[in-house]
mmCIF file of C-alpha atoms in Angstrom:
data_model
loop_
_atom_site.group_PDB
_atom_site.id
_atom_site.type_symbol
_atom_site.label_atom_id
_atom_site.label_comp_id
_atom_site.label_asym_id
_atom_site.label_seq_id
_atom_site.Cartn_x
_atom_site.Cartn_y
_atom_site.Cartn_z
ATOM 1 C CA GLN A 1 -14.143 6.463 2.708
ATOM 2 C CA GLN A 2 -14.603 5.303 6.276
ATOM 3 C CA GLN A 3 -15.964 1.749 6.105
ATOM 4 C CA VAL A 4 -16.853 1.654 9.798
ATOM 5 C CA LYS A 5 -18.110 4.763 11.570
ATOM 6 C CA GLN A 6 -17.817 4.909 15.351
ATOM 7 C CA SER A 7 -19.382 7.240 17.894
ATOM 8 C CA PRO A 8 -18.999 8.979 20.242
ATOM 9 C CA GLN A 9 -15.383 10.090 19.983
ATOM 10 C CA SER A 10 -15.183 10.375 23.763
ATOM 11 C CA LEU A 11 -17.363 9.294 26.652
ATOM 12 C CA ILE A 12 -17.370 10.026 30.372
ATOM 13 C CA VAL A 13 -19.328 7.697 32.653
ATOM 14 C CA GLN A 14 -19.731 7.468 36.396
ATOM 15 C CA LYS A 15 -18.499 4.347 38.145
ATOM 16 C CA GLY A 16 -21.247 1.739 38.106
ATOM 17 C CA GLY A 17 -22.932 3.252 35.067
ATOM 18 C CA ILE A 18 -23.452 1.817 31.598
ATOM 19 C CA SER A 19 -21.080 2.792 28.775
ATOM 20 C CA ILE A 20 -22.487 2.539 25.255
ATOM 21 C CA ILE A 21 -20.413 2.850 22.081
ATOM 22 C CA ASN A 22 -21.957 2.628 18.643
ATOM 23 C CA CYS A 23 -20.694 1.613 15.221
ATOM 24 C CA ALA A 24 -22.254 1.635 11.780
ATOM 25 C CA TYR A 25 -21.072 -0.046 8.604
ATOM 26 C CA GLU A 26 -21.944 0.032 4.924
ATOM 27 C CA ASN A 27 -20.811 -3.265 3.464
ATOM 28 C CA THR A 28 -23.431 -5.936 4.153
ATOM 29 C CA ALA A 29 -20.881 -8.617 3.297
ATOM 30 C CA PHE A 30 -18.783 -7.966 6.414
ATOM 31 C CA ASP A 31 -18.769 -11.274 8.282
ATOM 32 C CA TYR A 32 -17.244 -10.733 11.711
ATOM 33 C CA PHE A 33 -17.406 -7.796 14.120
ATOM 34 C CA PRO A 34 -14.936 -7.588 17.036
ATOM 35 C CA TRP A 35 -14.426 -4.937 19.672
ATOM 36 C CA TYR A 36 -10.949 -4.086 20.918
ATOM 37 C CA GLN A 37 -9.750 -2.292 24.057
ATOM 38 C CA GLN A 38 -6.518 -0.337 23.920
ATOM 39 C CA PHE A 39 -4.592 1.176 26.833
ATOM 40 C CA PRO A 40 -1.920 3.838 26.257
ATOM 41 C CA GLY A 41 1.325 2.313 25.044
ATOM 42 C CA LYS A 42 -0.287 -1.066 24.389
ATOM 43 C CA GLY A 43 -1.683 -2.843 21.395
ATOM 44 C CA PRO A 44 -5.428 -3.458 21.002
ATOM 45 C CA ALA A 45 -6.761 -6.421 22.972
ATOM 46 C CA LEU A 46 -9.750 -8.412 21.733
ATOM 47 C CA LEU A 47 -12.718 -7.942 24.079
ATOM 48 C CA ILE A 48 -15.663 -9.617 22.450
ATOM 49 C CA ALA A 49 -16.824 -10.384 18.922
ATOM 50 C CA ILE A 50 -20.008 -11.297 17.082
ATOM 51 C CA ARG A 51 -21.079 -12.770 13.762
ATOM 52 C CA PRO A 52 -23.962 -11.216 11.789
ATOM 53 C CA ASP A 53 -26.296 -14.156 12.313
ATOM 54 C CA VAL A 54 -26.486 -13.381 16.052
ATOM 55 C CA SER A 55 -28.294 -10.363 17.527
ATOM 56 C CA GLU A 56 -26.597 -10.251 20.906
ATOM 57 C CA LYS A 57 -23.576 -11.701 22.663
ATOM 58 C CA LYS A 58 -22.672 -11.265 26.296
ATOM 59 C CA GLU A 59 -19.397 -11.962 28.065
ATOM 60 C CA GLY A 60 -19.278 -10.848 31.668
ATOM 61 C CA ARG A 61 -19.938 -7.099 31.824
ATOM 62 C CA PHE A 62 -19.530 -6.689 28.058
ATOM 63 C CA THR A 63 -22.401 -7.095 25.585
ATOM 64 C CA ILE A 64 -22.529 -6.615 21.826
ATOM 65 C CA SER A 65 -25.900 -5.768 20.314
ATOM 66 C CA PHE A 66 -26.109 -6.319 16.566
ATOM 67 C CA ASN A 67 -28.797 -4.914 14.250
ATOM 68 C CA LYS A 68 -28.256 -6.394 10.812
ATOM 69 C CA SER A 69 -31.089 -4.490 9.098
ATOM 70 C CA ALA A 70 -29.802 -1.149 10.390
ATOM 71 C CA LYS A 71 -26.171 -2.134 9.775
ATOM 72 C CA GLN A 72 -25.273 -1.091 13.276
ATOM 73 C CA PHE A 73 -23.685 -2.711 16.287
ATOM 74 C CA SER A 74 -22.882 -1.458 19.735
ATOM 75 C CA LEU A 75 -20.827 -2.290 22.796
ATOM 76 C CA HIS A 76 -22.406 -2.032 26.219
ATOM 77 C CA ILE A 77 -20.213 -2.059 29.307
ATOM 78 C CA MET A 78 -22.287 -2.697 32.400
ATOM 79 C CA ASP A 79 -21.204 -1.582 35.883
ATOM 80 C CA SER A 80 -18.379 0.486 34.366
ATOM 81 C CA GLN A 81 -15.210 0.652 36.463
ATOM 82 C CA PRO A 82 -12.283 3.107 36.477
ATOM 83 C CA GLY A 83 -10.125 0.258 35.154
ATOM 84 C CA ASP A 84 -12.287 0.241 32.019
ATOM 85 C CA SER A 85 -10.919 3.676 31.097
ATOM 86 C CA ALA A 86 -9.298 3.071 27.719
ATOM 87 C CA THR A 87 -9.860 3.574 24.001
ATOM 88 C CA TYR A 88 -12.324 1.182 22.376
ATOM 89 C CA PHE A 89 -12.364 0.263 18.700
ATOM 90 C CA CYS A 90 -14.994 -1.551 16.720
ATOM 91 C CA ALA A 91 -13.955 -3.415 13.603
ATOM 92 C CA ALA A 92 -15.440 -5.350 10.719
ATOM 93 C CA ARG A 93 -13.832 -8.104 8.713
ATOM 94 C CA ARG A 94 -13.558 -7.560 5.013
ATOM 95 C CA PRO A 95 -15.392 -10.305 3.112
ATOM 96 C CA ASN A 96 -13.661 -12.848 0.894
ATOM 97 C CA THR A 97 -10.322 -12.204 2.542
ATOM 98 C CA GLY A 98 -8.173 -13.845 5.172
ATOM 99 C CA ASN A 99 -8.218 -11.684 8.253
ATOM 100 C CA GLN A 100 -8.358 -8.111 6.996
ATOM 101 C CA PHE A 101 -10.267 -5.688 9.190
ATOM 102 C CA TYR A 102 -11.589 -2.160 8.910
ATOM 103 C CA PHE A 103 -11.445 -0.322 12.228
ATOM 104 C CA GLY A 104 -13.522 2.521 13.576
ATOM 105 C CA THR A 105 -11.837 5.728 14.707
ATOM 106 C CA GLY A 106 -12.029 4.852 18.391
ATOM 107 C CA THR A 107 -13.860 6.021 21.515
ATOM 108 C CA SER A 108 -11.953 7.299 24.519
ATOM 109 C CA LEU A 109 -13.823 6.122 27.613
ATOM 110 C CA THR A 110 -13.220 7.702 31.019
ATOM 111 C CA VAL A 111 -14.922 6.180 34.048
ATOM 112 C CA ILE A 112 -14.875 8.554 37.000
ATOM 113 C CA PRO A 113 -15.040 7.207 40.563
ATOM 114 C CA ASP B 165 2.975 -18.501 26.401
ATOM 115 C CA ALA B 166 4.525 -15.286 25.160
ATOM 116 C CA GLY B 167 2.281 -12.932 23.249
ATOM 117 C CA VAL B 168 3.063 -11.246 19.958
ATOM 118 C CA THR B 169 6.435 -9.563 20.267
ATOM 119 C CA GLN B 170 7.579 -6.649 18.160
ATOM 120 C CA SER B 171 10.939 -4.965 17.829
ATOM 121 C CA PRO B 172 12.129 -2.367 18.215
ATOM 122 C CA THR B 173 9.618 -0.642 20.516
ATOM 123 C CA HIS B 174 10.623 2.827 19.397
ATOM 124 C CA LEU B 175 12.491 4.080 16.359
ATOM 125 C CA ILE B 176 13.467 7.499 15.066
ATOM 126 C CA LYS B 177 14.362 7.953 11.409
ATOM 127 C CA THR B 178 14.747 10.835 8.999
ATOM 128 C CA ARG B 179 12.943 11.411 5.729
ATOM 129 C CA GLY B 180 14.197 9.277 2.870
ATOM 130 C CA GLN B 181 15.618 6.528 5.080
ATOM 131 C CA HIS B 182 14.559 2.902 5.135
ATOM 132 C CA VAL B 183 13.204 0.978 8.125
ATOM 133 C CA THR B 184 12.640 -2.687 8.999
ATOM 134 C CA LEU B 185 10.195 -3.683 11.721
ATOM 135 C CA ARG B 186 10.050 -7.191 13.138
ATOM 136 C CA CYS B 187 7.292 -9.354 14.558
ATOM 137 C CA SER B 188 7.256 -12.744 16.263
ATOM 138 C CA PRO B 189 3.792 -14.306 16.420
ATOM 139 C CA ILE B 190 2.380 -16.332 19.259
ATOM 140 C CA SER B 191 3.726 -19.862 19.174
ATOM 141 C CA GLY B 192 1.572 -21.981 16.852
ATOM 142 C CA HIS B 193 0.160 -19.004 14.985
ATOM 143 C CA LYS B 194 0.736 -19.091 11.239
ATOM 144 C CA SER B 195 -0.917 -15.858 10.168
ATOM 145 C CA VAL B 196 0.599 -12.410 10.661
ATOM 146 C CA SER B 197 -1.005 -9.085 9.784
ATOM 147 C CA TRP B 198 0.471 -5.592 9.857
ATOM 148 C CA TYR B 199 -1.452 -2.416 10.687
ATOM 149 C CA GLN B 200 -0.568 1.263 10.812
ATOM 150 C CA GLN B 201 -2.131 3.317 13.602
ATOM 151 C CA VAL B 202 -1.807 7.067 13.305
ATOM 152 C CA LEU B 203 -2.269 8.975 16.566
ATOM 153 C CA GLY B 204 -5.945 9.334 17.393
ATOM 154 C CA GLN B 205 -7.113 6.915 14.690
ATOM 155 C CA GLY B 206 -7.953 3.255 14.405
ATOM 156 C CA PRO B 207 -5.495 0.763 12.930
ATOM 157 C CA GLN B 208 -5.330 0.565 9.123
ATOM 158 C CA PHE B 209 -4.603 -2.760 7.454
ATOM 159 C CA ILE B 210 -1.331 -2.982 5.524
ATOM 160 C CA PHE B 211 -0.583 -6.680 4.846
ATOM 161 C CA GLN B 212 -1.566 -10.183 5.839
ATOM 162 C CA TYR B 213 0.680 -13.221 5.466
ATOM 163 C CA TYR B 214 -0.417 -16.798 6.025
ATOM 164 C CA GLU B 215 1.835 -19.793 5.566
ATOM 165 C CA LYS B 216 4.507 -17.457 4.176
ATOM 166 C CA GLU B 217 2.313 -16.197 1.354
ATOM 167 C CA GLU B 218 0.798 -12.753 1.022
ATOM 168 C CA ARG B 219 -2.950 -13.097 1.505
ATOM 169 C CA GLY B 220 -3.945 -9.464 1.488
ATOM 170 C CA ARG B 221 -2.691 -5.967 0.895
ATOM 171 C CA GLY B 222 -4.238 -2.699 2.034
ATOM 172 C CA ASN B 223 -4.207 0.644 0.295
ATOM 173 C CA PHE B 224 -0.562 1.521 0.925
ATOM 174 C CA PRO B 225 2.096 2.568 -1.596
ATOM 175 C CA ASP B 226 4.745 0.194 -2.952
ATOM 176 C CA ARG B 227 7.235 1.705 -0.508
ATOM 177 C CA PHE B 228 5.694 -0.706 1.983
ATOM 178 C CA SER B 229 6.639 -4.363 1.703
ATOM 179 C CA ALA B 230 6.650 -7.373 3.982
ATOM 180 C CA ARG B 231 7.591 -10.992 4.169
ATOM 181 C CA GLN B 232 7.075 -13.993 6.415
ATOM 182 C CA PHE B 233 9.797 -16.432 7.306
ATOM 183 C CA PRO B 234 9.665 -20.240 7.703
ATOM 184 C CA ASN B 235 9.332 -19.818 11.497
ATOM 185 C CA TYR B 236 6.284 -17.550 10.817
ATOM 186 C CA SER B 237 7.978 -14.403 12.061
ATOM 187 C CA SER B 238 7.589 -11.398 9.806
ATOM 188 C CA GLU B 239 9.265 -8.197 8.712
ATOM 189 C CA LEU B 240 7.682 -4.977 7.514
ATOM 190 C CA ASN B 241 9.911 -2.791 5.356
ATOM 191 C CA VAL B 242 9.259 0.828 4.482
ATOM 192 C CA ASN B 243 11.448 2.663 1.964
ATOM 193 C CA ALA B 244 11.880 6.368 1.294
ATOM 194 C CA LEU B 245 10.292 7.361 4.587
ATOM 195 C CA LEU B 246 7.963 10.350 4.653
ATOM 196 C CA LEU B 247 6.867 12.463 7.592
ATOM 197 C CA GLY B 248 3.400 10.948 7.214
ATOM 198 C CA ASP B 249 4.778 7.490 7.950
ATOM 199 C CA SER B 250 5.098 8.475 11.605
ATOM 200 C CA ALA B 251 2.772 6.094 13.413
ATOM 201 C CA LEU B 252 2.436 3.062 15.640
ATOM 202 C CA TYR B 253 2.959 -0.080 13.574
ATOM 203 C CA LEU B 254 1.081 -3.056 14.929
ATOM 204 C CA CYS B 255 1.523 -6.718 14.227
ATOM 205 C CA ALA B 256 -1.268 -9.206 14.872
ATOM 206 C CA SER B 257 -1.155 -12.980 14.708
ATOM 207 C CA SER B 258 -3.781 -15.698 14.504
ATOM 208 C CA ARG B 259 -3.630 -19.454 14.513
ATOM 209 C CA GLN B 260 -5.065 -19.717 11.039
ATOM 210 C CA GLY B 261 -6.052 -17.202 8.421
ATOM 211 C CA ARG B 262 -9.515 -16.323 9.677
ATOM 212 C CA GLN B 263 -9.333 -16.853 13.425
ATOM 213 C CA PRO B 264 -9.319 -14.071 16.066
ATOM 214 C CA GLN B 265 -6.122 -12.090 15.951
ATOM 215 C CA HIS B 266 -3.934 -10.986 18.841
ATOM 216 C CA PHE B 267 -1.974 -7.755 18.658
ATOM 217 C CA GLY B 268 1.500 -6.911 19.844
ATOM 218 C CA ASP B 269 2.246 -3.599 21.540
ATOM 219 C CA GLY B 270 3.648 -2.125 18.347
ATOM 220 C CA THR B 271 6.652 -0.189 17.154
ATOM 221 C CA ARG B 272 6.428 3.581 17.520
ATOM 222 C CA LEU B 273 8.090 5.062 14.414
ATOM 223 C CA SER B 274 8.901 8.760 14.364
ATOM 224 C CA ILE B 275 10.132 10.462 11.211
ATOM 225 C CA LEU B 276 12.073 13.716 11.554
#
């Protein structure tokens, strides 16, 4: 059973546009929700993260919107650049554990000039 | 400071063999987690170690085992390799058990 469902699988955006990636989860006890960026041949790199008591967090061009009642959260990339082309993963931390995460299946983002 | 380092970067094995993957965490980090990432999928949690004790185990068979050493480095061992074990194995470290984790670039394991 997929604990975190991510969509879309792939996304193509024009340079300067807004990229939006969505995730949904089932377990209301998840307590931490990070987003990771992964380039080919590299490990995932932490982009931005949010806790469920906050509805929005912004860091530079990256924003997480969190809807606790809908059990959904999304990543918005403003002013998308070709260098943002990568695979993005959402994740949720399993409750009552150390640092165990469930990851979404990933979104391949392509930003065209 | 150096990031999380993993070795080897690539490895080719045959079915039935055994493999050991190694991970050195960021200096000062005491927690190490292992993930398996199959091509086209998100990482799947295998183990977490903190202060040399196992703190979590994912849904993987007993062929998978790990340990953490006094210097906080870690090894992941996989016995009786199957074709389905072909994947990118990622190590992540964090300063303490529940702080943000940083990933290495992984070991690409191919089973023939």
